[in-house]
């Protein structure tokens, strides 16, 4: 199999819910020798976000790693949960542990985008021996409420793209100011990652109950920080990627992360907001260099 291609996998979470993942490259059982890489998407995103980066990291140019990219419960091709109360970071951390068991992964480099990074803050308390290294994509121990409110409003908007032809421009109209670096093919790729096809129309590929959880948020909502969990990660090799125009992860928070973890590798994704596309020039090379080390 060409390493730019992928295999599809179905497995069960600890509560029996059917979950989906993609894998790229050779697992240890098939002759792979490198530490595997596990990719965790954002709140309502899915494994397709990592397709290009995963293919690169699985290729000889990217280090020849076995790469796993997950659909969290209720997203992408993972089953929707009848009990909406189970859409939590804690439950999704248990799903991650189940995924590692399914693939026979005893130790991995984890890449967590946004919600995926929050899961990694919890994983260190439940299964620290799984973690060889951590890459946090535009997420840290402190979440800025302004950024979270913007996500709330976008995800709960009543409108969406009227057609596949309109989808890239629709996304650009919402996110373009924060992502001036993106080209037309990037917006087309984002549309294919975010939406699934239903009757020839693009539909956001997640359970709407996940976005609904954000509706009660206000500017006065107090968000707990995760500094104790971050400090538990501080003995591990770690990188943080921050979008230049991010409203969710502040430069002040990144500075404090660096203060607490002097060896932290920090990368700014120029011309991007929340959350950066990691396969673009800049983040892609930085991640490959970090993973090689």
PDB file of C-alpha atoms in Angstrom:
ATOM      1  CA  UNK A   1       0.000   0.000   0.000  1.00  0.00           C
ATOM      2  CA  UNK A   2       1.228   3.494  -0.868  1.00  0.00           C
ATOM      3  CA  UNK A   3       1.819   5.331   2.397  1.00  0.00           C
ATOM      4  CA  UNK A   4      -0.260   8.274   1.194  1.00  0.00           C
ATOM      5  CA  UNK A   5      -3.255   5.920   1.236  1.00  0.00           C
ATOM      6  CA  UNK A   6      -5.044   4.788   4.352  1.00  0.00           C
ATOM      7  CA  UNK A   7      -6.847   1.848   5.889  1.00  0.00           C
ATOM      8  CA  UNK A   8     -10.214   2.176   7.625  1.00  0.00           C
ATOM      9  CA  UNK A   9     -10.928   0.635  11.014  1.00  0.00           C
ATOM     10  CA  UNK A  10     -14.015   0.131  13.173  1.00  0.00           C
ATOM     11  CA  UNK A  11     -13.691  -0.720  16.859  1.00  0.00           C
ATOM     12  CA  UNK A  12     -15.625  -0.342  20.095  1.00  0.00           C
ATOM     13  CA  UNK A  13     -15.249   2.167  22.885  1.00  0.00           C
ATOM     14  CA  UNK A  14     -15.330   0.985  26.491  1.00  0.00           C
ATOM     15  CA  UNK A  15     -19.118   1.469  26.562  1.00  0.00           C
ATOM     16  CA  UNK A  16     -19.617  -0.420  23.300  1.00  0.00           C
ATOM     17  CA  UNK A  17     -20.116   2.552  20.964  1.00  0.00           C
ATOM     18  CA  UNK A  18     -18.682   1.909  17.485  1.00  0.00           C
ATOM     19  CA  UNK A  19     -15.775   4.193  16.632  1.00  0.00           C
ATOM     20  CA  UNK A  20     -13.851   4.859  13.422  1.00  0.00           C
ATOM     21  CA  UNK A  21     -10.204   5.520  12.643  1.00  0.00           C
ATOM     22  CA  UNK A  22      -7.862   5.735   9.685  1.00  0.00           C
ATOM     23  CA  UNK A  23      -4.313   4.389   9.649  1.00  0.00           C
ATOM     24  CA  UNK A  24      -1.404   5.283   7.402  1.00  0.00           C
ATOM     25  CA  UNK A  25       1.915   3.511   6.950  1.00  0.00           C
ATOM     26  CA  UNK A  26       3.187   0.344   8.590  1.00  0.00           C
ATOM     27  CA  UNK A  27       2.265  -0.714  12.100  1.00  0.00           C
ATOM     28  CA  UNK A  28       4.845  -2.490  14.256  1.00  0.00           C
ATOM     29  CA  UNK A  29       3.016  -5.772  13.556  1.00  0.00           C
ATOM     30  CA  UNK A  30       3.651  -5.224   9.821  1.00  0.00           C
ATOM     31  CA  UNK A  31       7.299  -4.258  10.098  1.00  0.00           C
ATOM     32  CA  UNK A  32       7.103  -0.630  11.218  1.00  0.00           C
ATOM     33  CA  UNK A  33       9.844   0.396  13.635  1.00  0.00           C
ATOM     34  CA  UNK A  34       9.116   4.044  14.463  1.00  0.00           C
ATOM     35  CA  UNK A  35       7.071   5.359  17.380  1.00  0.00           C
ATOM     36  CA  UNK A  36       3.482   5.669  16.089  1.00  0.00           C
ATOM     37  CA  UNK A  37       1.690   9.000  15.816  1.00  0.00           C
ATOM     38  CA  UNK A  38      -1.930   9.387  16.961  1.00  0.00           C
ATOM     39  CA  UNK A  39      -3.965  12.394  15.736  1.00  0.00           C
ATOM     40  CA  UNK A  40      -6.945  13.797  17.658  1.00  0.00           C
ATOM     41  CA  UNK A  41      -9.235  16.343  15.942  1.00  0.00           C
ATOM     42  CA  UNK A  42     -11.058  19.370  17.319  1.00  0.00           C
ATOM     43  CA  UNK A  43     -14.504  19.663  18.894  1.00  0.00           C
ATOM     44  CA  UNK A  44     -16.636  18.932  15.827  1.00  0.00           C
ATOM     45  CA  UNK A  45     -13.930  17.886  13.370  1.00  0.00           C
ATOM     46  CA  UNK A  46     -12.790  14.437  12.270  1.00  0.00           C
ATOM     47  CA  UNK A  47      -9.958  12.303  10.931  1.00  0.00           C
ATOM     48  CA  UNK A  48     -10.108  13.935   7.501  1.00  0.00           C
ATOM     49  CA  UNK A  49      -8.471  17.056   8.961  1.00  0.00           C
ATOM     50  CA  UNK A  50      -5.226  15.103   9.281  1.00  0.00           C
ATOM     51  CA  UNK A  51      -5.243  13.317   5.912  1.00  0.00           C
ATOM     52  CA  UNK A  52      -2.437  15.289   4.301  1.00  0.00           C
ATOM     53  CA  UNK A  53      -0.291  15.540   7.438  1.00  0.00           C
ATOM     54  CA  UNK A  54      -0.772  11.829   8.226  1.00  0.00           C
ATOM     55  CA  UNK A  55       0.202  10.821   4.704  1.00  0.00           C
ATOM     56  CA  UNK A  56       3.309  12.993   4.946  1.00  0.00           C
ATOM     57  CA  UNK A  57       4.395  11.617   8.351  1.00  0.00           C
ATOM     58  CA  UNK A  58       3.882   8.071   7.059  1.00  0.00           C
ATOM     59  CA  UNK A  59       6.013   8.757   3.984  1.00  0.00           C
ATOM     60  CA  UNK A  60       9.821   8.440   3.929  1.00  0.00           C
ATOM     61  CA  UNK A  61      10.099  12.242   3.759  1.00  0.00           C
ATOM     62  CA  UNK A  62       8.066  12.561   6.971  1.00  0.00           C
ATOM     63  CA  UNK A  63       9.856   9.828   8.873  1.00  0.00           C
ATOM     64  CA  UNK A  64       7.967   6.667   7.908  1.00  0.00           C
ATOM     65  CA  UNK A  65       5.706   6.543  10.969  1.00  0.00           C
ATOM     66  CA  UNK A  66       2.563   4.525  11.528  1.00  0.00           C
ATOM     67  CA  UNK A  67      -0.116   7.211  11.883  1.00  0.00           C
ATOM     68  CA  UNK A  68      -3.605   6.810  13.336  1.00  0.00           C
ATOM     69  CA  UNK A  69      -6.259   9.499  12.905  1.00  0.00           C
ATOM     70  CA  UNK A  70      -9.444   9.223  14.950  1.00  0.00           C
ATOM     71  CA  UNK A  71     -13.086  10.222  14.601  1.00  0.00           C
ATOM     72  CA  UNK A  72     -14.249  10.988  18.138  1.00  0.00           C
ATOM     73  CA  UNK A  73     -17.688   9.699  19.122  1.00  0.00           C
ATOM     74  CA  UNK A  74     -20.448  11.567  17.328  1.00  0.00           C
ATOM     75  CA  UNK A  75     -18.117  12.886  14.633  1.00  0.00           C
ATOM     76  CA  UNK A  76     -17.331  11.677  11.134  1.00  0.00           C
ATOM     77  CA  UNK A  77     -17.941   7.961  10.743  1.00  0.00           C
ATOM     78  CA  UNK A  78     -18.014   7.203  14.459  1.00  0.00           C
ATOM     79  CA  UNK A  79     -21.415   6.312  15.840  1.00  0.00           C
ATOM     80  CA  UNK A  80     -23.647   9.042  17.275  1.00  0.00           C
ATOM     81  CA  UNK A  81     -24.246   8.506  20.995  1.00  0.00           C
ATOM     82  CA  UNK A  82     -27.872   8.163  22.105  1.00  0.00           C
ATOM     83  CA  UNK A  83     -26.850   9.515  25.510  1.00  0.00           C
ATOM     84  CA  UNK A  84     -25.715  13.050  24.672  1.00  0.00           C
ATOM     85  CA  UNK A  85     -24.301  13.453  28.177  1.00  0.00           C
ATOM     86  CA  UNK A  86     -21.412  11.213  27.127  1.00  0.00           C
ATOM     87  CA  UNK A  87     -19.973  13.826  24.747  1.00  0.00           C
ATOM     88  CA  UNK A  88     -17.320  14.773  27.289  1.00  0.00           C
ATOM     89  CA  UNK A  89     -13.539  15.055  27.359  1.00  0.00           C
ATOM     90  CA  UNK A  90     -13.469  12.356  30.040  1.00  0.00           C
ATOM     91  CA  UNK A  91     -15.393   9.843  27.899  1.00  0.00           C
ATOM     92  CA  UNK A  92     -13.407  10.718  24.787  1.00  0.00           C
ATOM     93  CA  UNK A  93     -10.204  10.090  26.742  1.00  0.00           C
ATOM     94  CA  UNK A  94     -11.467   6.581  27.496  1.00  0.00           C
ATOM     95  CA  UNK A  95     -12.222   6.185  23.778  1.00  0.00           C
ATOM     96  CA  UNK A  96      -8.623   7.157  23.006  1.00  0.00           C
ATOM     97  CA  UNK A  97      -7.333   4.506  25.408  1.00  0.00           C
ATOM     98  CA  UNK A  98      -9.619   1.963  23.703  1.00  0.00           C
ATOM     99  CA  UNK A  99      -8.234   3.012  20.310  1.00  0.00           C
ATOM    100  CA  UNK A 100      -4.654   2.496  21.480  1.00  0.00           C
ATOM    101  CA  UNK A 101      -5.587  -0.960  22.771  1.00  0.00           C
ATOM    102  CA  UNK A 102      -7.283  -1.810  19.461  1.00  0.00           C
ATOM    103  CA  UNK A 103      -4.160  -0.886  17.482  1.00  0.00           C
ATOM    104  CA  UNK A 104      -1.749  -2.433  19.983  1.00  0.00           C
ATOM    105  CA  UNK A 105      -0.148   0.946  20.652  1.00  0.00           C
ATOM    106  CA  UNK A 106       1.811   0.937  23.900  1.00  0.00           C
ATOM    107  CA  UNK A 107       3.454   4.329  23.426  1.00  0.00           C
ATOM    108  CA  UNK A 108       2.833   7.099  20.902  1.00  0.00           C
ATOM    109  CA  UNK A 109       3.419  10.680  19.881  1.00  0.00           C
ATOM    110  CA  UNK A 110       0.042  12.426  20.178  1.00  0.00           C
ATOM    111  CA  UNK A 111      -1.105  15.404  18.112  1.00  0.00           C
ATOM    112  CA  UNK A 112      -4.149  17.094  19.625  1.00  0.00           C
ATOM    113  CA  UNK A 113      -6.018  19.890  17.868  1.00  0.00           C
ATOM    114  CA  UNK A 114      -8.145  22.021  20.215  1.00  0.00           C
ATOM    115  CA  UNK A 115     -10.511  19.504  21.894  1.00  0.00           C
ATOM    116  CA  UNK A 116      -7.969  16.796  21.050  1.00  0.00           C
ATOM    117  CA  UNK A 117      -5.381  18.670  23.096  1.00  0.00           C
ATOM    118  CA  UNK A 118      -7.759  18.861  26.063  1.00  0.00           C
ATOM    119  CA  UNK A 119      -8.099  15.078  25.847  1.00  0.00           C
ATOM    120  CA  UNK A 120      -4.312  14.796  26.131  1.00  0.00           C
ATOM    121  CA  UNK A 121      -4.377  16.914  29.305  1.00  0.00           C
ATOM    122  CA  UNK A 122      -6.671  14.228  30.739  1.00  0.00           C
ATOM    123  CA  UNK A 123      -4.837  11.246  29.264  1.00  0.00           C
ATOM    124  CA  UNK A 124      -1.749  12.003  31.331  1.00  0.00           C
ATOM    125  CA  UNK A 125      -3.768  11.367  34.492  1.00  0.00           C
ATOM    126  CA  UNK A 126      -5.258   8.069  33.277  1.00  0.00           C
ATOM    127  CA  UNK A 127      -2.570   6.443  31.137  1.00  0.00           C
ATOM    128  CA  UNK A 128       0.674   8.431  31.312  1.00  0.00           C
ATOM    129  CA  UNK A 129       2.810   5.554  30.008  1.00  0.00           C
ATOM    130  CA  UNK A 130       1.047   5.804  26.636  1.00  0.00           C
ATOM    131  CA  UNK A 131       2.569   9.224  25.982  1.00  0.00           C
ATOM    132  CA  UNK A 132       5.971   9.484  24.311  1.00  0.00           C
ATOM    133  CA  UNK A 133       5.514  13.122  23.265  1.00  0.00           C
ATOM    134  CA  UNK A 134       2.765  15.703  22.790  1.00  0.00           C
ATOM    135  CA  UNK A 135       1.978  18.242  20.074  1.00  0.00           C
ATOM    136  CA  UNK A 136      -0.786  20.687  21.044  1.00  0.00           C
ATOM    137  CA  UNK A 137      -2.433  22.489  18.131  1.00  0.00           C
ATOM    138  CA  UNK A 138      -3.781  25.879  19.239  1.00  0.00           C
ATOM    139  CA  UNK A 139      -4.773  24.716  22.696  1.00  0.00           C
ATOM    140  CA  UNK A 140      -3.318  25.036  26.169  1.00  0.00           C
ATOM    141  CA  UNK A 141      -4.268  25.030  29.836  1.00  0.00           C
ATOM    142  CA  UNK A 142      -6.209  28.307  29.483  1.00  0.00           C
ATOM    143  CA  UNK A 143      -9.007  28.774  26.936  1.00  0.00           C
ATOM    144  CA  UNK A 144      -9.984  32.340  26.048  1.00  0.00           C
ATOM    145  CA  UNK A 145     -13.745  32.773  26.371  1.00  0.00           C
ATOM    146  CA  UNK A 146     -13.825  35.135  23.378  1.00  0.00           C
ATOM    147  CA  UNK A 147     -12.568  32.386  21.100  1.00  0.00           C
ATOM    148  CA  UNK A 148     -14.966  29.833  22.543  1.00  0.00           C
ATOM    149  CA  UNK A 149     -17.920  32.169  22.000  1.00  0.00           C
ATOM    150  CA  UNK A 150     -16.929  32.590  18.371  1.00  0.00           C
ATOM    151  CA  UNK A 151     -16.882  28.817  17.972  1.00  0.00           C
ATOM    152  CA  UNK A 152     -20.282  28.608  19.711  1.00  0.00           C
ATOM    153  CA  UNK A 153     -21.844  31.098  17.316  1.00  0.00           C
ATOM    154  CA  UNK A 154     -20.365  29.546  14.177  1.00  0.00           C
ATOM    155  CA  UNK A 155     -21.308  25.973  15.079  1.00  0.00           C
ATOM    156  CA  UNK A 156     -24.853  26.867  16.130  1.00  0.00           C
ATOM    157  CA  UNK A 157     -25.616  29.125  13.161  1.00  0.00           C
ATOM    158  CA  UNK A 158     -28.932  28.363  11.502  1.00  0.00           C
ATOM    159  CA  UNK A 159     -27.501  28.690   8.010  1.00  0.00           C
ATOM    160  CA  UNK A 160     -24.853  26.727   6.135  1.00  0.00           C
ATOM    161  CA  UNK A 161     -23.614  26.361   2.560  1.00  0.00           C
ATOM    162  CA  UNK A 162     -26.416  25.828   0.068  1.00  0.00           C
ATOM    163  CA  UNK A 163     -24.346  23.570  -2.201  1.00  0.00           C
ATOM    164  CA  UNK A 164     -20.943  21.908  -2.526  1.00  0.00           C
ATOM    165  CA  UNK A 165     -20.014  24.608  -5.020  1.00  0.00           C
ATOM    166  CA  UNK A 166     -20.782  27.284  -2.422  1.00  0.00           C
ATOM    167  CA  UNK A 167     -19.157  25.511   0.553  1.00  0.00           C
ATOM    168  CA  UNK A 168     -15.550  26.776   0.131  1.00  0.00           C
ATOM    169  CA  UNK A 169     -16.695  30.387  -0.261  1.00  0.00           C
ATOM    170  CA  UNK A 170     -19.053  30.007   2.680  1.00  0.00           C
ATOM    171  CA  UNK A 171     -16.164  28.876   4.901  1.00  0.00           C
ATOM    172  CA  UNK A 172     -13.965  31.656   3.569  1.00  0.00           C
ATOM    173  CA  UNK A 173     -16.634  34.243   4.373  1.00  0.00           C
ATOM    174  CA  UNK A 174     -16.595  33.108   8.016  1.00  0.00           C
ATOM    175  CA  UNK A 175     -12.920  32.315   8.586  1.00  0.00           C
ATOM    176  CA  UNK A 176     -11.103  34.204   5.854  1.00  0.00           C
ATOM    177  CA  UNK A 177     -10.010  37.141   8.028  1.00  0.00           C
ATOM    178  CA  UNK A 178      -8.223  34.738  10.399  1.00  0.00           C
ATOM    179  CA  UNK A 179      -6.739  32.607   7.607  1.00  0.00           C
ATOM    180  CA  UNK A 180      -5.389  35.024   4.966  1.00  0.00           C
ATOM    181  CA  UNK A 181      -2.718  32.512   3.941  1.00  0.00           C
ATOM    182  CA  UNK A 182      -5.214  29.950   2.618  1.00  0.00           C
ATOM    183  CA  UNK A 183      -5.630  29.494  -1.115  1.00  0.00           C
ATOM    184  CA  UNK A 184      -8.661  28.288  -3.054  1.00  0.00           C
ATOM    185  CA  UNK A 185      -7.591  24.633  -2.884  1.00  0.00           C
ATOM    186  CA  UNK A 186      -7.174  24.947   0.913  1.00  0.00           C
ATOM    187  CA  UNK A 187     -10.777  26.126   1.281  1.00  0.00           C
ATOM    188  CA  UNK A 188     -11.948  23.272  -0.946  1.00  0.00           C
ATOM    189  CA  UNK A 189      -9.984  20.824   1.210  1.00  0.00           C
ATOM    190  CA  UNK A 190     -11.480  22.276   4.380  1.00  0.00           C
ATOM    191  CA  UNK A 191     -14.994  21.886   2.990  1.00  0.00           C
ATOM    192  CA  UNK A 192     -14.367  18.219   2.183  1.00  0.00           C
ATOM    193  CA  UNK A 193     -13.069  17.663   5.714  1.00  0.00           C
ATOM    194  CA  UNK A 194     -15.907  19.448   7.515  1.00  0.00           C
ATOM    195  CA  UNK A 195     -18.948  18.319   5.521  1.00  0.00           C
ATOM    196  CA  UNK A 196     -20.421  14.980   4.501  1.00  0.00           C
ATOM    197  CA  UNK A 197     -22.715  14.488   1.540  1.00  0.00           C
ATOM    198  CA  UNK A 198     -26.447  14.019   2.105  1.00  0.00           C
ATOM    199  CA  UNK A 199     -28.534  13.901  -1.039  1.00  0.00           C
ATOM    200  CA  UNK A 200     -25.938  15.890  -2.946  1.00  0.00           C
ATOM    201  CA  UNK A 201     -25.742  18.638  -0.299  1.00  0.00           C
ATOM    202  CA  UNK A 202     -22.983  19.392   2.246  1.00  0.00           C
ATOM    203  CA  UNK A 203     -23.971  18.727   5.874  1.00  0.00           C
ATOM    204  CA  UNK A 204     -21.731  19.345   8.897  1.00  0.00           C
ATOM    205  CA  UNK A 205     -20.349  15.928   9.860  1.00  0.00           C
ATOM    206  CA  UNK A 206     -21.072  15.797  13.599  1.00  0.00           C
ATOM    207  CA  UNK A 207     -23.933  15.271  16.019  1.00  0.00           C
ATOM    208  CA  UNK A 208     -25.582  18.706  16.541  1.00  0.00           C
ATOM    209  CA  UNK A 209     -25.836  17.904  20.264  1.00  0.00           C
ATOM    210  CA  UNK A 210     -22.076  18.507  20.520  1.00  0.00           C
ATOM    211  CA  UNK A 211     -22.387  22.107  19.359  1.00  0.00           C
ATOM    212  CA  UNK A 212     -25.498  22.601  21.485  1.00  0.00           C
ATOM    213  CA  UNK A 213     -23.393  22.072  24.613  1.00  0.00           C
ATOM    214  CA  UNK A 214     -21.795  25.485  23.970  1.00  0.00           C
ATOM    215  CA  UNK A 215     -25.059  27.458  23.821  1.00  0.00           C
ATOM    216  CA  UNK A 216     -25.205  28.323  27.564  1.00  0.00           C
ATOM    217  CA  UNK A 217     -21.792  30.030  27.425  1.00  0.00           C
ATOM    218  CA  UNK A 218     -21.639  33.808  27.962  1.00  0.00           C
ATOM    219  CA  UNK A 219     -18.843  36.344  28.207  1.00  0.00           C
ATOM    220  CA  UNK A 220     -19.089  35.998  31.985  1.00  0.00           C
ATOM    221  CA  UNK A 221     -18.641  32.219  31.989  1.00  0.00           C
ATOM    222  CA  UNK A 222     -15.651  31.207  34.110  1.00  0.00           C
ATOM    223  CA  UNK A 223     -13.622  28.465  32.446  1.00  0.00           C
ATOM    224  CA  UNK A 224     -11.437  26.276  34.693  1.00  0.00           C
ATOM    225  CA  UNK A 225      -7.782  26.117  33.773  1.00  0.00           C
ATOM    226  CA  UNK A 226      -5.762  22.919  33.308  1.00  0.00           C
ATOM    227  CA  UNK A 227      -2.411  23.977  34.734  1.00  0.00           C
ATOM    228  CA  UNK A 228      -2.117  20.933  37.053  1.00  0.00           C
ATOM    229  CA  UNK A 229      -2.640  18.616  34.088  1.00  0.00           C
ATOM    230  CA  UNK A 230      -0.209  20.602  31.958  1.00  0.00           C
ATOM    231  CA  UNK A 231       2.389  20.411  34.718  1.00  0.00           C
ATOM    232  CA  UNK A 232       1.960  16.624  34.698  1.00  0.00           C
ATOM    233  CA  UNK A 233       2.869  16.690  30.990  1.00  0.00           C
ATOM    234  CA  UNK A 234       5.876  18.925  31.514  1.00  0.00           C
ATOM    235  CA  UNK A 235       8.377  16.082  31.816  1.00  0.00           C
ATOM    236  CA  UNK A 236       7.601  14.958  28.268  1.00  0.00           C
ATOM    237  CA  UNK A 237       8.832  16.302  24.921  1.00  0.00           C
ATOM    238  CA  UNK A 238       6.202  18.841  23.913  1.00  0.00           C
ATOM    239  CA  UNK A 239       5.398  21.256  21.110  1.00  0.00           C
ATOM    240  CA  UNK A 240       2.655  23.851  20.863  1.00  0.00           C
ATOM    241  CA  UNK A 241       1.468  25.331  17.564  1.00  0.00           C
ATOM    242  CA  UNK A 242      -0.395  28.623  17.875  1.00  0.00           C
ATOM    243  CA  UNK A 243      -2.258  30.272  15.037  1.00  0.00           C
ATOM    244  CA  UNK A 244      -1.007  33.816  14.482  1.00  0.00           C
ATOM    245  CA  UNK A 245      -4.606  35.080  14.643  1.00  0.00           C
ATOM    246  CA  UNK A 246      -5.903  32.644  17.268  1.00  0.00           C
ATOM    247  CA  UNK A 247      -8.580  33.922  19.624  1.00  0.00           C
ATOM    248  CA  UNK A 248      -8.616  30.709  21.685  1.00  0.00           C
ATOM    249  CA  UNK A 249      -4.959  30.389  22.760  1.00  0.00           C
ATOM    250  CA  UNK A 250      -3.266  33.621  23.846  1.00  0.00           C
ATOM    251  CA  UNK A 251       0.395  34.550  23.557  1.00  0.00           C
ATOM    252  CA  UNK A 252       0.350  35.100  27.328  1.00  0.00           C
ATOM    253  CA  UNK A 253      -0.708  31.484  27.902  1.00  0.00           C
ATOM    254  CA  UNK A 254       1.984  30.205  25.528  1.00  0.00           C
ATOM    255  CA  UNK A 255       4.532  32.301  27.422  1.00  0.00           C
ATOM    256  CA  UNK A 256       3.483  30.742  30.737  1.00  0.00           C
ATOM    257  CA  UNK A 257       3.595  27.270  29.163  1.00  0.00           C
ATOM    258  CA  UNK A 258       7.161  27.975  28.070  1.00  0.00           C
ATOM    259  CA  UNK A 259       8.043  29.260  31.540  1.00  0.00           C
ATOM    260  CA  UNK A 260       6.782  26.056  33.149  1.00  0.00           C
ATOM    261  CA  UNK A 261       8.278  23.817  30.449  1.00  0.00           C
ATOM    262  CA  UNK A 262      11.537  25.484  29.273  1.00  0.00           C
ATOM    263  CA  UNK A 263      12.106  22.803  26.619  1.00  0.00           C
ATOM    264  CA  UNK A 264       8.689  23.419  25.063  1.00  0.00           C
ATOM    265  CA  UNK A 265       8.966  23.899  21.290  1.00  0.00           C
ATOM    266  CA  UNK A 266       6.757  26.795  20.197  1.00  0.00           C
ATOM    267  CA  UNK A 267       5.633  27.368  16.614  1.00  0.00           C
ATOM    268  CA  UNK A 268       3.510  30.177  15.191  1.00  0.00           C
ATOM    269  CA  UNK A 269       1.356  29.254  12.202  1.00  0.00           C
ATOM    270  CA  UNK A 270       1.672  32.456  10.188  1.00  0.00           C
ATOM    271  CA  UNK A 271      -1.501  33.640   8.482  1.00  0.00           C
ATOM    272  CA  UNK A 272      -3.728  31.187  10.348  1.00  0.00           C
ATOM    273  CA  UNK A 273      -6.255  31.387  13.171  1.00  0.00           C
ATOM    274  CA  UNK A 274      -7.984  28.655  15.160  1.00  0.00           C
ATOM    275  CA  UNK A 275      -7.177  25.950  14.498  1.00  0.00           C
ATOM    276  CA  UNK A 276      -4.160  25.918  12.145  1.00  0.00           C
ATOM    277  CA  UNK A 277      -3.973  23.507   9.229  1.00  0.00           C
ATOM    278  CA  UNK A 278      -0.899  21.493  10.172  1.00  0.00           C
ATOM    279  CA  UNK A 279      -0.054  20.214   6.691  1.00  0.00           C
ATOM    280  CA  UNK A 280       0.802  23.702   5.401  1.00  0.00           C
ATOM    281  CA  UNK A 281       4.382  24.958   5.100  1.00  0.00           C
ATOM    282  CA  UNK A 282       5.787  25.944   8.475  1.00  0.00           C
ATOM    283  CA  UNK A 283       3.833  23.700  10.853  1.00  0.00           C
ATOM    284  CA  UNK A 284       4.413  20.615   8.697  1.00  0.00           C
ATOM    285  CA  UNK A 285       8.199  20.957   8.697  1.00  0.00           C
ATOM    286  CA  UNK A 286       8.305  21.840  12.400  1.00  0.00           C
ATOM    287  CA  UNK A 287       6.205  18.804  13.311  1.00  0.00           C
ATOM    288  CA  UNK A 288       8.352  16.481  11.180  1.00  0.00           C
ATOM    289  CA  UNK A 289      11.518  17.787  12.833  1.00  0.00           C
ATOM    290  CA  UNK A 290      10.003  17.419  16.312  1.00  0.00           C
ATOM    291  CA  UNK A 291       8.784  13.887  15.617  1.00  0.00           C
ATOM    292  CA  UNK A 292      12.213  12.888  14.249  1.00  0.00           C
ATOM    293  CA  UNK A 293      13.788  13.905  17.556  1.00  0.00           C
TER     294      UNK A 293
END
